[in-house]
Amino acid sequence: TQLLEQSPQFLSIQEGENLTVYCNSSSVFSSLQWYRQEPGEGPVLLVTVVTGGEVKKLKRLTFQFGDARKDSSLHITAAQPGDTGLYLCAGAYSGGGADGLTFGKGTHLIIQP
Amino acid sequence: NAGVTQTPKFQVLKTGQSMTLQCAQDMNHEYMSWYRQDPGMGLRLIHYSVGAGITDQGEVPNGYNVSRSTTEDFPLRLLSAAPSQTSVYFCASSYSAGRSDTQYFGPGTRLTVL
C-alpha cells in the first residue's frame, strides 16, 4: 500500500494569516488532486495537477506540484473563516491501474474570525 | 442534475445484521467506487467498478459485496455487520477510470454497528 503523508494534521489560525499544507510520498505520482470536505458532506475537488513543477491558482489558493512529482503543497493567502474544512490530497501513482486514488489522512483547518 | 446520491444518510445496525447502502449517479459516469472514512485513517477504497457488469476489490474489501447491473447504480452490501464496520461511507463516480478524472462524491452514509 502506497503511503501519502499530509502535514500538519491540524491547524488553527487567525483570519488574515497565511498557511501552507503539505502532501508527500516516496513514490512518483502520475497526477495529484486536492479536495476540500465540509462536515456532513463528501469531498469536493479543488484542483488536479499532472505536470512536475506545475502551479495552479484558485483565487487565494495556490497549488504546487513538485518537480519530481512526489510532493505537493497548498498555500492559502489571507485565510478566511470560509476556508475552514478538511483538506485532502489524493494521488494516482505511476503504473497504477483503475483501482482508485490513494488519499492522505487530511489536514483539519480552522480559521478563527 | 442530482449528481451522486446516497441513501440512507444515517443507519444503526446490530452486530450480524445485513444491509445495503444505495448509491446512484445521473451523470452517465462509467467509473464508480466506494470508500470508507475513519478518524485518523483517511479515505480507503472498498470496491470499484469500471462499468456495468464489472467490479473489483479495493484496499479494504472484506465483509462487503458490490454489484453493478446498471451504469447508474452501485449498491454496497454488508453481509454480516461488525462493530469494525462503523464508519462513514462515501460513494464516488467519475467519467472514466482515468485517475486524473474528477471524482464526484455523494453526501455519505454514517453507519453505526452496535
mmCIF file with all atom_site columns, C-alpha atoms in Angstrom:
data_model
loop_
_atom_site.group_PDB
_atom_site.id
_atom_site.type_symbol
_atom_site.label_atom_id
_atom_site.label_alt_id
_atom_site.label_comp_id
_atom_site.label_asym_id
_atom_site.label_entity_id
_atom_site.label_seq_id
_atom_site.pdbx_PDB_ins_code
_atom_site.Cartn_x
_atom_site.Cartn_y
_atom_site.Cartn_z
_atom_site.occupancy
_atom_site.B_iso_or_equiv
_atom_site.pdbx_formal_charge
_atom_site.auth_seq_id
_atom_site.auth_comp_id
_atom_site.auth_asym_id
_atom_site.auth_atom_id
_atom_site.pdbx_PDB_model_num
ATOM 1   C CA . THR A 1 1   ? 0.000   0.000  0.000   1.00 0.00 ? 1   THR A CA 1
ATOM 2   C CA . GLN A 1 2   ? 1.390   3.355  -1.039  1.00 0.00 ? 2   GLN A CA 1
ATOM 3   C CA . LEU A 1 3   ? 1.549   5.968  1.694   1.00 0.00 ? 3   LEU A CA 1
ATOM 4   C CA . LEU A 1 4   ? 0.721   9.601  1.223   1.00 0.00 ? 4   LEU A CA 1
ATOM 5   C CA . GLU A 1 5   ? 1.631   11.813 4.175   1.00 0.00 ? 5   GLU A CA 1
ATOM 6   C CA . GLN A 1 6   ? -0.118  15.082 4.879   1.00 0.00 ? 6   GLN A CA 1
ATOM 7   C CA . SER A 1 7   ? 1.040   17.734 7.310   1.00 0.00 ? 7   SER A CA 1
ATOM 8   C CA . PRO A 1 8   ? 0.073   19.326 9.516   1.00 0.00 ? 8   PRO A CA 1
ATOM 9   C CA . GLN A 1 9   ? -2.791  17.139 10.700  1.00 0.00 ? 9   GLN A CA 1
ATOM 10  C CA . PHE A 1 10  ? -4.467  20.059 12.497  1.00 0.00 ? 10  PHE A CA 1
ATOM 11  C CA . LEU A 1 11  ? -4.065  23.795 12.005  1.00 0.00 ? 11  LEU A CA 1
ATOM 12  C CA . SER A 1 12  ? -5.897  26.635 13.722  1.00 0.00 ? 12  SER A CA 1
ATOM 13  C CA . ILE A 1 13  ? -5.003  30.197 12.722  1.00 0.00 ? 13  ILE A CA 1
ATOM 14  C CA . GLN A 1 14  ? -6.463  33.675 12.795  1.00 0.00 ? 14  GLN A CA 1
ATOM 15  C CA . GLU A 1 15  ? -8.300  35.247 9.885   1.00 0.00 ? 15  GLU A CA 1
ATOM 16  C CA . GLY A 1 16  ? -5.918  37.050 7.556   1.00 0.00 ? 16  GLY A CA 1
ATOM 17  C CA . GLU A 1 17  ? -2.917  34.802 8.160   1.00 0.00 ? 17  GLU A CA 1
ATOM 18  C CA . ASN A 1 18  ? -1.228  32.690 5.505   1.00 0.00 ? 18  ASN A CA 1
ATOM 19  C CA . LEU A 1 19  ? -0.747  28.931 5.703   1.00 0.00 ? 19  LEU A CA 1
ATOM 20  C CA . THR A 1 20  ? 0.729   26.024 3.789   1.00 0.00 ? 20  THR A CA 1
ATOM 21  C CA . VAL A 1 21  ? -0.355  22.371 3.820   1.00 0.00 ? 21  VAL A CA 1
ATOM 22  C CA . TYR A 1 22  ? 1.971   19.649 2.547   1.00 0.00 ? 22  TYR A CA 1
ATOM 23  C CA . CYS A 1 23  ? 1.445   16.297 0.848   1.00 0.00 ? 23  CYS A CA 1
ATOM 24  C CA . ASN A 1 24  ? 4.409   13.928 0.466   1.00 0.00 ? 24  ASN A CA 1
ATOM 25  C CA . SER A 1 25  ? 5.169   10.442 -0.795  1.00 0.00 ? 25  SER A CA 1
ATOM 26  C CA . SER A 1 26  ? 8.250   8.360  -1.508  1.00 0.00 ? 26  SER A CA 1
ATOM 27  C CA . SER A 1 27  ? 6.683   7.289  -4.816  1.00 0.00 ? 27  SER A CA 1
ATOM 28  C CA . VAL A 1 28  ? 6.048   9.238  -8.007  1.00 0.00 ? 28  VAL A CA 1
ATOM 29  C CA . PHE A 1 29  ? 2.522   10.424 -8.776  1.00 0.00 ? 29  PHE A CA 1
ATOM 30  C CA . SER A 1 30  ? 1.076   10.420 -12.276 1.00 0.00 ? 30  SER A CA 1
ATOM 31  C CA . SER A 1 31  ? -1.370  13.036 -11.013 1.00 0.00 ? 31  SER A CA 1
ATOM 32  C CA . LEU A 1 32  ? -2.433  14.561 -7.723  1.00 0.00 ? 32  LEU A CA 1
ATOM 33  C CA . GLN A 1 33  ? -5.683  16.095 -6.610  1.00 0.00 ? 33  GLN A CA 1
ATOM 34  C CA . TRP A 1 34  ? -6.692  18.331 -3.714  1.00 0.00 ? 34  TRP A CA 1
ATOM 35  C CA . TYR A 1 35  ? -10.165 18.062 -2.225  1.00 0.00 ? 35  TYR A CA 1
ATOM 36  C CA . ARG A 1 36  ? -11.987 20.061 0.432   1.00 0.00 ? 36  ARG A CA 1
ATOM 37  C CA . GLN A 1 37  ? -14.543 18.433 2.702   1.00 0.00 ? 37  GLN A CA 1
ATOM 38  C CA . GLU A 1 38  ? -17.021 20.178 4.985   1.00 0.00 ? 38  GLU A CA 1
ATOM 39  C CA . PRO A 1 39  ? -18.717 18.455 7.948   1.00 0.00 ? 39  PRO A CA 1
ATOM 40  C CA . GLY A 1 40  ? -21.503 16.087 6.882   1.00 0.00 ? 40  GLY A CA 1
ATOM 41  C CA . GLU A 1 41  ? -20.613 16.288 3.203   1.00 0.00 ? 41  GLU A CA 1
ATOM 42  C CA . GLY A 1 42  ? -18.469 14.460 0.689   1.00 0.00 ? 42  GLY A CA 1
ATOM 43  C CA . PRO A 1 43  ? -15.133 15.787 -0.588  1.00 0.00 ? 43  PRO A CA 1
ATOM 44  C CA . VAL A 1 44  ? -15.236 18.307 -3.436  1.00 0.00 ? 44  VAL A CA 1
ATOM 45  C CA . LEU A 1 45  ? -12.405 18.608 -5.941  1.00 0.00 ? 45  LEU A CA 1
ATOM 46  C CA . LEU A 1 46  ? -10.372 21.822 -5.838  1.00 0.00 ? 46  LEU A CA 1
ATOM 47  C CA . VAL A 1 47  ? -7.649  21.110 -8.379  1.00 0.00 ? 47  VAL A CA 1
ATOM 48  C CA . THR A 1 48  ? -5.780  18.417 -10.320 1.00 0.00 ? 48  THR A CA 1
ATOM 49  C CA . VAL A 1 49  ? -2.059  18.743 -11.085 1.00 0.00 ? 49  VAL A CA 1
ATOM 50  C CA . VAL A 1 50  ? -0.302  16.433 -13.534 1.00 0.00 ? 50  VAL A CA 1
ATOM 51  C CA . THR A 1 51  ? 2.979   18.074 -14.601 1.00 0.00 ? 51  THR A CA 1
ATOM 52  C CA . GLY A 1 52  ? 6.083   18.297 -12.399 1.00 0.00 ? 52  GLY A CA 1
ATOM 53  C CA . GLY A 1 53  ? 6.634   21.895 -11.269 1.00 0.00 ? 53  GLY A CA 1
ATOM 54  C CA . GLU A 1 54  ? 3.068   22.863 -12.144 1.00 0.00 ? 54  GLU A CA 1
ATOM 55  C CA . VAL A 1 55  ? 1.493   25.766 -10.231 1.00 0.00 ? 55  VAL A CA 1
ATOM 56  C CA . LYS A 1 56  ? -2.240  26.390 -10.238 1.00 0.00 ? 56  LYS A CA 1
ATOM 57  C CA . LYS A 1 57  ? -4.125  29.221 -8.576  1.00 0.00 ? 57  LYS A CA 1
ATOM 58  C CA . LEU A 1 58  ? -7.712  29.253 -7.418  1.00 0.00 ? 58  LEU A CA 1
ATOM 59  C CA . LYS A 1 59  ? -8.440  32.722 -6.008  1.00 0.00 ? 59  LYS A CA 1
ATOM 60  C CA . ARG A 1 60  ? -6.434  32.837 -2.733  1.00 0.00 ? 60  ARG A CA 1
ATOM 61  C CA . LEU A 1 61  ? -5.344  29.180 -3.009  1.00 0.00 ? 61  LEU A CA 1
ATOM 62  C CA . THR A 1 62  ? -2.089  28.252 -4.730  1.00 0.00 ? 62  THR A CA 1
ATOM 63  C CA . PHE A 1 63  ? -1.307  24.616 -5.519  1.00 0.00 ? 63  PHE A CA 1
ATOM 64  C CA . GLN A 1 64  ? 2.171   23.432 -6.434  1.00 0.00 ? 64  GLN A CA 1
ATOM 65  C CA . PHE A 1 65  ? 3.323   20.057 -7.740  1.00 0.00 ? 65  PHE A CA 1
ATOM 66  C CA . GLY A 1 66  ? 6.923   19.133 -7.000  1.00 0.00 ? 66  GLY A CA 1
ATOM 67  C CA . ASP A 1 67  ? 9.397   18.857 -9.847  1.00 0.00 ? 67  ASP A CA 1
ATOM 68  C CA . ALA A 1 68  ? 9.861   15.141 -9.149  1.00 0.00 ? 68  ALA A CA 1
ATOM 69  C CA . ARG A 1 69  ? 6.094   14.609 -8.798  1.00 0.00 ? 69  ARG A CA 1
ATOM 70  C CA . LYS A 1 70  ? 6.496   13.150 -5.287  1.00 0.00 ? 70  LYS A CA 1
ATOM 71  C CA . ASP A 1 71  ? 5.089   16.058 -3.314  1.00 0.00 ? 71  ASP A CA 1
ATOM 72  C CA . SER A 1 72  ? 2.585   18.875 -3.449  1.00 0.00 ? 72  SER A CA 1
ATOM 73  C CA . SER A 1 73  ? 1.612   21.887 -1.410  1.00 0.00 ? 73  SER A CA 1
ATOM 74  C CA . LEU A 1 74  ? -1.452  24.035 -0.897  1.00 0.00 ? 74  LEU A CA 1
ATOM 75  C CA . HIS A 1 75  ? -0.886  27.636 0.152   1.00 0.00 ? 75  HIS A CA 1
ATOM 76  C CA . ILE A 1 76  ? -3.734  29.859 1.320   1.00 0.00 ? 76  ILE A CA 1
ATOM 77  C CA . THR A 1 77  ? -3.201  33.602 1.396   1.00 0.00 ? 77  THR A CA 1
ATOM 78  C CA . ALA A 1 78  ? -5.162  35.787 3.830   1.00 0.00 ? 78  ALA A CA 1
ATOM 79  C CA . ALA A 1 79  ? -7.231  32.895 5.179   1.00 0.00 ? 79  ALA A CA 1
ATOM 80  C CA . GLN A 1 80  ? -10.924 33.499 5.827   1.00 0.00 ? 80  GLN A CA 1
ATOM 81  C CA . PRO A 1 81  ? -13.388 31.638 8.089   1.00 0.00 ? 81  PRO A CA 1
ATOM 82  C CA . GLY A 1 82  ? -14.996 30.195 4.952   1.00 0.00 ? 82  GLY A CA 1
ATOM 83  C CA . ASP A 1 83  ? -11.748 28.295 4.293   1.00 0.00 ? 83  ASP A CA 1
ATOM 84  C CA . THR A 1 84  ? -12.401 26.134 7.369   1.00 0.00 ? 84  THR A CA 1
ATOM 85  C CA . GLY A 1 85  ? -12.637 22.456 6.487   1.00 0.00 ? 85  GLY A CA 1
ATOM 86  C CA . LEU A 1 86  ? -10.778 19.202 5.918   1.00 0.00 ? 86  LEU A CA 1
ATOM 87  C CA . TYR A 1 87  ? -8.273  19.365 3.074   1.00 0.00 ? 87  TYR A CA 1
ATOM 88  C CA . LEU A 1 88  ? -7.370  16.070 1.438   1.00 0.00 ? 88  LEU A CA 1
ATOM 89  C CA . CYS A 1 89  ? -4.729  15.273 -1.108  1.00 0.00 ? 89  CYS A CA 1
ATOM 90  C CA . ALA A 1 90  ? -5.199  12.221 -3.306  1.00 0.00 ? 90  ALA A CA 1
ATOM 91  C CA . GLY A 1 91  ? -2.593  10.721 -5.566  1.00 0.00 ? 91  GLY A CA 1
ATOM 92  C CA . ALA A 1 92  ? -2.624  8.413  -8.556  1.00 0.00 ? 92  ALA A CA 1
ATOM 93  C CA . TYR A 1 93  ? 0.659   6.532  -8.652  1.00 0.00 ? 93  TYR A CA 1
ATOM 94  C CA . SER A 1 94  ? 2.603   5.944  -11.838 1.00 0.00 ? 94  SER A CA 1
ATOM 95  C CA . GLY A 1 95  ? 1.963   2.479  -13.153 1.00 0.00 ? 95  GLY A CA 1
ATOM 96  C CA . GLY A 1 96  ? -1.208  2.071  -11.158 1.00 0.00 ? 96  GLY A CA 1
ATOM 97  C CA . GLY A 1 97  ? -4.404  0.651  -12.602 1.00 0.00 ? 97  GLY A CA 1
ATOM 98  C CA . ALA A 1 98  ? -8.024  1.653  -12.230 1.00 0.00 ? 98  ALA A CA 1
ATOM 99  C CA . ASP A 1 99  ? -8.034  0.999  -8.503  1.00 0.00 ? 99  ASP A CA 1
ATOM 100 C CA . GLY A 1 100 ? -8.858  4.485  -7.399  1.00 0.00 ? 100 GLY A CA 1
ATOM 101 C CA . LEU A 1 101 ? -6.866  7.158  -5.663  1.00 0.00 ? 101 LEU A CA 1
ATOM 102 C CA . THR A 1 102 ? -4.721  6.968  -2.538  1.00 0.00 ? 102 THR A CA 1
ATOM 103 C CA . PHE A 1 103 ? -5.868  9.592  -0.071  1.00 0.00 ? 103 PHE A CA 1
ATOM 104 C CA . GLY A 1 104 ? -3.871  11.303 2.624   1.00 0.00 ? 104 GLY A CA 1
ATOM 105 C CA . LYS A 1 105 ? -5.344  11.472 6.120   1.00 0.00 ? 105 LYS A CA 1
ATOM 106 C CA . GLY A 1 106 ? -6.176  15.133 5.674   1.00 0.00 ? 106 GLY A CA 1
ATOM 107 C CA . THR A 1 107 ? -5.478  18.471 7.306   1.00 0.00 ? 107 THR A CA 1
ATOM 108 C CA . HIS A 1 108 ? -8.172  19.860 9.582   1.00 0.00 ? 108 HIS A CA 1
ATOM 109 C CA . LEU A 1 109 ? -8.066  23.627 9.096   1.00 0.00 ? 109 LEU A CA 1
ATOM 110 C CA . ILE A 1 110 ? -9.855  26.092 11.366  1.00 0.00 ? 110 ILE A CA 1
ATOM 111 C CA . ILE A 1 111 ? -9.796  29.796 10.616  1.00 0.00 ? 111 ILE A CA 1
ATOM 112 C CA . GLN A 1 112 ? -10.735 31.867 13.668  1.00 0.00 ? 112 GLN A CA 1
ATOM 113 C CA . PRO A 1 113 ? -12.558 35.147 12.925  1.00 0.00 ? 113 PRO A CA 1
ATOM 114 C CA . ASN B 2 1   ? -28.931 17.080 -12.194 1.00 0.00 ? 1   ASN B CA 1
ATOM 115 C CA . ALA B 2 2   ? -28.704 15.418 -8.765  1.00 0.00 ? 2   ALA B CA 1
ATOM 116 C CA . GLY B 2 3   ? -25.095 14.196 -9.119  1.00 0.00 ? 3   GLY B CA 1
ATOM 117 C CA . VAL B 2 4   ? -24.285 11.332 -6.746  1.00 0.00 ? 4   VAL B CA 1
ATOM 118 C CA . THR B 2 5   ? -26.983 10.380 -4.263  1.00 0.00 ? 5   THR B CA 1
ATOM 119 C CA . GLN B 2 6   ? -26.665 8.039  -1.297  1.00 0.00 ? 6   GLN B CA 1
ATOM 120 C CA . THR B 2 7   ? -29.266 6.512  0.987   1.00 0.00 ? 7   THR B CA 1
ATOM 121 C CA . PRO B 2 8   ? -29.734 6.258  3.878   1.00 0.00 ? 8   PRO B CA 1
ATOM 122 C CA . LYS B 2 9   ? -27.993 9.263  5.454   1.00 0.00 ? 9   LYS B CA 1
ATOM 123 C CA . PHE B 2 10  ? -27.738 7.525  8.858   1.00 0.00 ? 10  PHE B CA 1
ATOM 124 C CA . GLN B 2 11  ? -28.098 3.891  9.902   1.00 0.00 ? 11  GLN B CA 1
ATOM 125 C CA . VAL B 2 12  ? -27.710 1.935  13.129  1.00 0.00 ? 12  VAL B CA 1
ATOM 126 C CA . LEU B 2 13  ? -27.299 -1.839 12.930  1.00 0.00 ? 13  LEU B CA 1
ATOM 127 C CA . LYS B 2 14  ? -26.796 -4.620 15.414  1.00 0.00 ? 14  LYS B CA 1
ATOM 128 C CA . THR B 2 15  ? -23.885 -6.995 15.012  1.00 0.00 ? 15  THR B CA 1
ATOM 129 C CA . GLY B 2 16  ? -24.737 -9.707 12.495  1.00 0.00 ? 16  GLY B CA 1
ATOM 130 C CA . GLN B 2 17  ? -27.417 -7.767 10.642  1.00 0.00 ? 17  GLN B CA 1
ATOM 131 C CA . SER B 2 18  ? -27.147 -7.199 6.911   1.00 0.00 ? 18  SER B CA 1
ATOM 132 C CA . MET B 2 19  ? -27.995 -4.124 4.902   1.00 0.00 ? 19  MET B CA 1
ATOM 133 C CA . THR B 2 20  ? -27.460 -2.417 1.562   1.00 0.00 ? 20  THR B CA 1
ATOM 134 C CA . LEU B 2 21  ? -26.162 1.116  1.112   1.00 0.00 ? 21  LEU B CA 1
ATOM 135 C CA . GLN B 2 22  ? -27.571 2.636  -2.021  1.00 0.00 ? 22  GLN B CA 1
ATOM 136 C CA . CYS B 2 23  ? -25.633 4.822  -4.471  1.00 0.00 ? 23  CYS B CA 1
ATOM 137 C CA . ALA B 2 24  ? -26.857 6.319  -7.725  1.00 0.00 ? 24  ALA B CA 1
ATOM 138 C CA . GLN B 2 25  ? -25.460 8.844  -10.199 1.00 0.00 ? 25  GLN B CA 1
ATOM 139 C CA . ASP B 2 26  ? -27.164 10.598 -13.084 1.00 0.00 ? 26  ASP B CA 1
ATOM 140 C CA . MET B 2 27  ? -24.066 11.815 -14.933 1.00 0.00 ? 27  MET B CA 1
ATOM 141 C CA . ASN B 2 28  ? -23.618 8.692  -17.099 1.00 0.00 ? 28  ASN B CA 1
ATOM 142 C CA . HIS B 2 29  ? -20.252 8.045  -15.449 1.00 0.00 ? 29  HIS B CA 1
ATOM 143 C CA . GLU B 2 30  ? -18.529 4.755  -16.178 1.00 0.00 ? 30  GLU B CA 1
ATOM 144 C CA . TYR B 2 31  ? -16.386 4.612  -13.036 1.00 0.00 ? 31  TYR B CA 1
ATOM 145 C CA . MET B 2 32  ? -17.905 4.250  -9.565  1.00 0.00 ? 32  MET B CA 1
ATOM 146 C CA . SER B 2 33  ? -16.316 3.457  -6.236  1.00 0.00 ? 33  SER B CA 1
ATOM 147 C CA . TRP B 2 34  ? -16.980 3.072  -2.533  1.00 0.00 ? 34  TRP B CA 1
ATOM 148 C CA . TYR B 2 35  ? -14.765 4.495  0.212   1.00 0.00 ? 35  TYR B CA 1
ATOM 149 C CA . ARG B 2 36  ? -14.940 4.392  3.966   1.00 0.00 ? 36  ARG B CA 1
ATOM 150 C CA . GLN B 2 37  ? -13.684 7.278  6.086   1.00 0.00 ? 37  GLN B CA 1
ATOM 151 C CA . ASP B 2 38  ? -12.495 6.697  9.636   1.00 0.00 ? 38  ASP B CA 1
ATOM 152 C CA . PRO B 2 39  ? -10.884 9.155  12.062  1.00 0.00 ? 39  PRO B CA 1
ATOM 153 C CA . GLY B 2 40  ? -7.120  9.232  11.579  1.00 0.00 ? 40  GLY B CA 1
ATOM 154 C CA . MET B 2 41  ? -7.313  6.813  8.632   1.00 0.00 ? 41  MET B CA 1
ATOM 155 C CA . GLY B 2 42  ? -8.403  8.973  5.723   1.00 0.00 ? 42  GLY B CA 1
ATOM 156 C CA . LEU B 2 43  ? -10.475 7.593  2.866   1.00 0.00 ? 43  LEU B CA 1
ATOM 157 C CA . ARG B 2 44  ? -9.891  3.950  1.989   1.00 0.00 ? 44  ARG B CA 1
ATOM 158 C CA . LEU B 2 45  ? -11.158 2.243  -1.153  1.00 0.00 ? 45  LEU B CA 1
ATOM 159 C CA . ILE B 2 46  ? -13.530 -0.696 -0.601  1.00 0.00 ? 46  ILE B CA 1
ATOM 160 C CA . HIS B 2 47  ? -14.673 -1.705 -4.104  1.00 0.00 ? 47  HIS B CA 1
ATOM 161 C CA . TYR B 2 48  ? -14.790 -0.082 -7.501  1.00 0.00 ? 48  TYR B CA 1
ATOM 162 C CA . SER B 2 49  ? -16.365 -0.605 -10.928 1.00 0.00 ? 49  SER B CA 1
ATOM 163 C CA . VAL B 2 50  ? -15.147 0.499  -14.349 1.00 0.00 ? 50  VAL B CA 1
ATOM 164 C CA . GLY B 2 51  ? -18.503 -0.147 -15.979 1.00 0.00 ? 51  GLY B CA 1
ATOM 165 C CA . ALA B 2 52  ? -21.762 -2.087 -15.792 1.00 0.00 ? 52  ALA B CA 1
ATOM 166 C CA . GLY B 2 53  ? -21.129 -5.735 -15.008 1.00 0.00 ? 53  GLY B CA 1
ATOM 167 C CA . ILE B 2 54  ? -17.524 -5.166 -13.892 1.00 0.00 ? 54  ILE B CA 1
ATOM 168 C CA . THR B 2 55  ? -16.418 -4.828 -10.274 1.00 0.00 ? 55  THR B CA 1
ATOM 169 C CA . ASP B 2 56  ? -13.147 -5.267 -8.420  1.00 0.00 ? 56  ASP B CA 1
ATOM 170 C CA . GLN B 2 57  ? -11.744 -5.095 -4.916  1.00 0.00 ? 57  GLN B CA 1
ATOM 171 C CA . GLY B 2 58  ? -10.024 -2.133 -3.391  1.00 0.00 ? 58  GLY B CA 1
ATOM 172 C CA . GLU B 2 59  ? -7.848  -1.826 -0.302  1.00 0.00 ? 59  GLU B CA 1
ATOM 173 C CA . VAL B 2 60  ? -10.395 -2.993 2.325   1.00 0.00 ? 60  VAL B CA 1
ATOM 174 C CA . PRO B 2 61  ? -12.996 -5.279 0.661   1.00 0.00 ? 61  PRO B CA 1
ATOM 175 C CA . ASN B 2 62  ? -13.569 -7.877 3.396   1.00 0.00 ? 62  ASN B CA 1
ATOM 176 C CA . GLY B 2 63  ? -17.157 -8.003 4.668   1.00 0.00 ? 63  GLY B CA 1
ATOM 177 C CA . TYR B 2 64  ? -18.568 -6.075 1.717   1.00 0.00 ? 64  TYR B CA 1
ATOM 178 C CA . ASN B 2 65  ? -20.105 -7.060 -1.615  1.00 0.00 ? 65  ASN B CA 1
ATOM 179 C CA . VAL B 2 66  ? -20.972 -4.935 -4.625  1.00 0.00 ? 66  VAL B CA 1
ATOM 180 C CA . SER B 2 67  ? -22.700 -5.334 -7.960  1.00 0.00 ? 67  SER B CA 1
ATOM 181 C CA . ARG B 2 68  ? -23.112 -3.062 -10.975 1.00 0.00 ? 68  ARG B CA 1
ATOM 182 C CA . SER B 2 69  ? -26.116 -4.138 -13.024 1.00 0.00 ? 69  SER B CA 1
ATOM 183 C CA . THR B 2 70  ? -26.667 -0.653 -14.481 1.00 0.00 ? 70  THR B CA 1
ATOM 184 C CA . THR B 2 71  ? -24.444 2.341  -15.204 1.00 0.00 ? 71  THR B CA 1
ATOM 185 C CA . GLU B 2 72  ? -26.387 4.433  -12.696 1.00 0.00 ? 72  GLU B CA 1
ATOM 186 C CA . ASP B 2 73  ? -26.437 2.246  -9.570  1.00 0.00 ? 73  ASP B CA 1
ATOM 187 C CA . PHE B 2 74  ? -23.674 0.795  -7.410  1.00 0.00 ? 74  PHE B CA 1
ATOM 188 C CA . PRO B 2 75  ? -25.026 -0.661 -4.139  1.00 0.00 ? 75  PRO B CA 1
ATOM 189 C CA . LEU B 2 76  ? -22.754 -1.766 -1.305  1.00 0.00 ? 76  LEU B CA 1
ATOM 190 C CA . ARG B 2 77  ? -23.881 -4.746 0.770   1.00 0.00 ? 77  ARG B CA 1
ATOM 191 C CA . LEU B 2 78  ? -22.784 -5.533 4.289   1.00 0.00 ? 78  LEU B CA 1
ATOM 192 C CA . LEU B 2 79  ? -23.311 -9.256 4.712   1.00 0.00 ? 79  LEU B CA 1
ATOM 193 C CA . SER B 2 80  ? -22.994 -9.560 8.495   1.00 0.00 ? 80  SER B CA 1
ATOM 194 C CA . ALA B 2 81  ? -22.286 -6.236 10.155  1.00 0.00 ? 81  ALA B CA 1
ATOM 195 C CA . ALA B 2 82  ? -19.465 -5.961 12.684  1.00 0.00 ? 82  ALA B CA 1
ATOM 196 C CA . PRO B 2 83  ? -18.546 -3.067 15.020  1.00 0.00 ? 83  PRO B CA 1
ATOM 197 C CA . SER B 2 84  ? -15.349 -2.601 12.968  1.00 0.00 ? 84  SER B CA 1
ATOM 198 C CA . GLN B 2 85  ? -17.580 -1.520 10.078  1.00 0.00 ? 85  GLN B CA 1
ATOM 199 C CA . THR B 2 86  ? -18.762 1.548  11.980  1.00 0.00 ? 86  THR B CA 1
ATOM 200 C CA . SER B 2 87  ? -17.688 4.338  9.654   1.00 0.00 ? 87  SER B CA 1
ATOM 201 C CA . VAL B 2 88  ? -18.810 6.975  7.184   1.00 0.00 ? 88  VAL B CA 1
ATOM 202 C CA . TYR B 2 89  ? -19.246 5.525  3.701   1.00 0.00 ? 89  TYR B CA 1
ATOM 203 C CA . PHE B 2 90  ? -18.837 7.578  0.546   1.00 0.00 ? 90  PHE B CA 1
ATOM 204 C CA . CYS B 2 91  ? -19.763 6.633  -2.982  1.00 0.00 ? 91  CYS B CA 1
ATOM 205 C CA . ALA B 2 92  ? -17.955 8.400  -5.819  1.00 0.00 ? 92  ALA B CA 1
ATOM 206 C CA . SER B 2 93  ? -18.170 8.463  -9.588  1.00 0.00 ? 93  SER B CA 1
ATOM 207 C CA . SER B 2 94  ? -16.060 9.786  -12.438 1.00 0.00 ? 94  SER B CA 1
ATOM 208 C CA . TYR B 2 95  ? -16.382 9.986  -16.203 1.00 0.00 ? 95  TYR B CA 1
ATOM 209 C CA . SER B 2 96  ? -13.838 7.240  -16.767 1.00 0.00 ? 96  SER B CA 1
ATOM 210 C CA . ALA B 2 97  ? -11.278 5.184  -14.900 1.00 0.00 ? 97  ALA B CA 1
ATOM 211 C CA . GLY B 2 98  ? -8.679  7.798  -15.793 1.00 0.00 ? 98  GLY B CA 1
ATOM 212 C CA . ARG B 2 99  ? -7.013  8.528  -12.498 1.00 0.00 ? 99  ARG B CA 1
ATOM 213 C CA . SER B 2 100 ? -6.801  12.272 -13.053 1.00 0.00 ? 100 SER B CA 1
ATOM 214 C CA . ASP B 2 101 ? -10.551 12.472 -13.625 1.00 0.00 ? 101 ASP B CA 1
ATOM 215 C CA . THR B 2 102 ? -12.629 14.462 -11.168 1.00 0.00 ? 102 THR B CA 1
ATOM 216 C CA . GLN B 2 103 ? -14.196 12.215 -8.532  1.00 0.00 ? 103 GLN B CA 1
ATOM 217 C CA . TYR B 2 104 ? -17.726 13.310 -7.604  1.00 0.00 ? 104 TYR B CA 1
ATOM 218 C CA . PHE B 2 105 ? -18.642 12.205 -4.107  1.00 0.00 ? 105 PHE B CA 1
ATOM 219 C CA . GLY B 2 106 ? -22.043 11.621 -2.582  1.00 0.00 ? 106 GLY B CA 1
ATOM 220 C CA . PRO B 2 107 ? -23.003 13.110 0.804   1.00 0.00 ? 107 PRO B CA 1
ATOM 221 C CA . GLY B 2 108 ? -22.130 9.928  2.695   1.00 0.00 ? 108 GLY B CA 1
ATOM 222 C CA . THR B 2 109 ? -23.854 7.358  4.900   1.00 0.00 ? 109 THR B CA 1
ATOM 223 C CA . ARG B 2 110 ? -22.961 7.370  8.591   1.00 0.00 ? 110 ARG B CA 1
ATOM 224 C CA . LEU B 2 111 ? -23.177 3.767  9.832   1.00 0.00 ? 111 LEU B CA 1
ATOM 225 C CA . THR B 2 112 ? -23.004 2.633  13.439  1.00 0.00 ? 112 THR B CA 1
ATOM 226 C CA . VAL B 2 113 ? -22.797 -1.060 14.279  1.00 0.00 ? 113 VAL B CA 1
ATOM 227 C CA . LEU B 2 114 ? -23.577 -1.926 17.893  1.00 0.00 ? 114 LEU B CA 1
#
